[in-house]
Amino acid sequence: MKKKISLDRRRFLVRAAQLSGLFLLAGCENLSRKPWFEGLLSSAEGVTRRVQRLITPRKAMAREFTEADLSPVFPVNGTSDPDTEEYLALAQNNFSGWQLEVGGLVETPARFSLAELRQLPSRTQITRHDCVEGWSAIGKWKGVPLNIILDRVRPRPQARYVVFHSADPDELGQYYYESIDFEDAYHPQTILAYDLNDRPLPIGNGAPLRLRLERQLGYKMAKYVMRIELVDRLDNIAGGKGGYWEDQGYEWYAGI
Ligand SMILES: Nc1nc2c(c(=O)[nH]1)N[C@H]1C(S)=C(S)[C@@H](COP(=O)(O)O)O[C@H]1N2
Ligand SMILES: [Mo]
């Protein structure tokens, strides 16, 4: 395992970044996760996306493909192997000791092992993943619909967003996280996937569990999900913008 960057060094980097007027650019270049290229949203493609979002109803289904359409290899992007002792220990035991924690603004907080998740009703979908870095891939995902989990824990009336906390910190110690609203949370294609192409999700693609949210861009689909939290606001979590990349300036609603 790679040695983790020391806390002092981390603090120094954070301060240096904060002091720098070039925070966004510098931050992006230093991060191993590598965001997509800058300027996309001002490009013609970005404009088309925005217009399309306005005319596509949120409830519409994303296109589903057939086995013949599957990409030969589904790429690994961003974190490929979370570099923490906790994750390493879980992975070494094939995630048998892993549990998904679901809490926050819910009536009955719960934990689910991988075996328990596999026993719940599942959905399988072959969909296209679009990353803003400029690549797409078609994969077959199987997992438990998020609405099944939400029905189990019973959201409180104040809950407005579902937040996914991941296992991977970056060089500055910021953990990856993402959030969606209830309309997307209850969408039938929003699943917590444990299989990719008929096999257990590989570590590179987010083992043991990752979000699939088929009508938004790749960065919304948190890999290595450890904890799900229901909240009424996003401004008091991490950088306050609702997601790891959002905290660095990218859009919260990344509709395709
Ligand atoms: N926890 C975590 N989730 C993540 C990322 C990451 O670095 N860490 N990268 C995001 C991005 S930008 C993309 S395109 C997809 C990549 O998923 P893949 O590795 O299965 O291709 O995961 C998203 N979810
Ligand atoms: Mo991405």
mmCIF file with all atom_site columns, C-alpha atoms and ligand atoms in Angstrom, residues 33-36 77-78 129-135 176 217-220 245, ligand 2:
data_model
loop_
_atom_site.group_PDB
_atom_site.id
_atom_site.type_symbol
_atom_site.label_atom_id
_atom_site.label_alt_id
_atom_site.label_comp_id
_atom_site.label_asym_id
_atom_site.label_entity_id
_atom_site.label_seq_id
_atom_site.pdbx_PDB_ins_code
_atom_site.Cartn_x
_atom_site.Cartn_y
_atom_site.Cartn_z
_atom_site.occupancy
_atom_site.B_iso_or_equiv
_atom_site.pdbx_formal_charge
_atom_site.auth_seq_id
_atom_site.auth_comp_id
_atom_site.auth_asym_id
_atom_site.auth_atom_id
_atom_site.pdbx_PDB_model_num
ATOM   1  C  CA . ARG A 1 33  ? -8.594  11.565 -10.099 1.00 0.00 ? 33  ARG A CA 1
ATOM   2  C  CA . LYS A 1 34  ? -8.128  13.920 -13.026 1.00 0.00 ? 34  LYS A CA 1
ATOM   3  C  CA . PRO A 1 35  ? -11.255 15.792 -13.976 1.00 0.00 ? 35  PRO A CA 1
ATOM   4  C  CA . TRP A 1 36  ? -12.344 16.169 -17.516 1.00 0.00 ? 36  TRP A CA 1
ATOM   5  C  CA . ASN A 1 77  ? -11.512 6.085  -14.232 1.00 0.00 ? 77  ASN A CA 1
ATOM   6  C  CA . GLY A 1 78  ? -10.674 8.231  -11.219 1.00 0.00 ? 78  GLY A CA 1
ATOM   7  C  CA . HIS A 1 129 ? -21.748 5.557  -19.274 1.00 0.00 ? 129 HIS A CA 1
ATOM   8  C  CA . ASP A 1 130 ? -20.599 9.005  -20.394 1.00 0.00 ? 130 ASP A CA 1
ATOM   9  C  CA . CYS A 1 131 ? -17.592 10.618 -18.762 1.00 0.00 ? 131 CYS A CA 1
ATOM   10 C  CA . VAL A 1 132 ? -16.947 14.305 -19.329 1.00 0.00 ? 132 VAL A CA 1
ATOM   11 C  CA . GLU A 1 133 ? -13.336 13.460 -20.071 1.00 0.00 ? 133 GLU A CA 1
ATOM   12 C  CA . GLY A 1 134 ? -14.638 12.389 -23.444 1.00 0.00 ? 134 GLY A CA 1
ATOM   13 C  CA . TRP A 1 135 ? -15.152 8.635  -23.329 1.00 0.00 ? 135 TRP A CA 1
ATOM   14 C  CA . TYR A 1 176 ? -15.284 11.373 -2.676  1.00 0.00 ? 176 TYR A CA 1
ATOM   15 C  CA . LEU A 1 217 ? -22.694 11.963 -16.227 1.00 0.00 ? 217 LEU A CA 1
ATOM   16 C  CA . GLY A 1 218 ? -20.134 9.529  -14.840 1.00 0.00 ? 218 GLY A CA 1
ATOM   17 C  CA . TYR A 1 219 ? -18.891 11.632 -11.967 1.00 0.00 ? 219 TYR A CA 1
ATOM   18 C  CA . LYS A 1 220 ? -22.290 11.476 -10.248 1.00 0.00 ? 220 LYS A CA 1
ATOM   19 C  CA . TRP A 1 245 ? -16.254 17.561 -8.217  1.00 0.00 ? 245 TRP A CA 1
HETATM 20 MO MO . MO  B 2 .   ? -15.873 10.931 -15.343 1.00 0.00 ? 2   MO  B MO 1
#
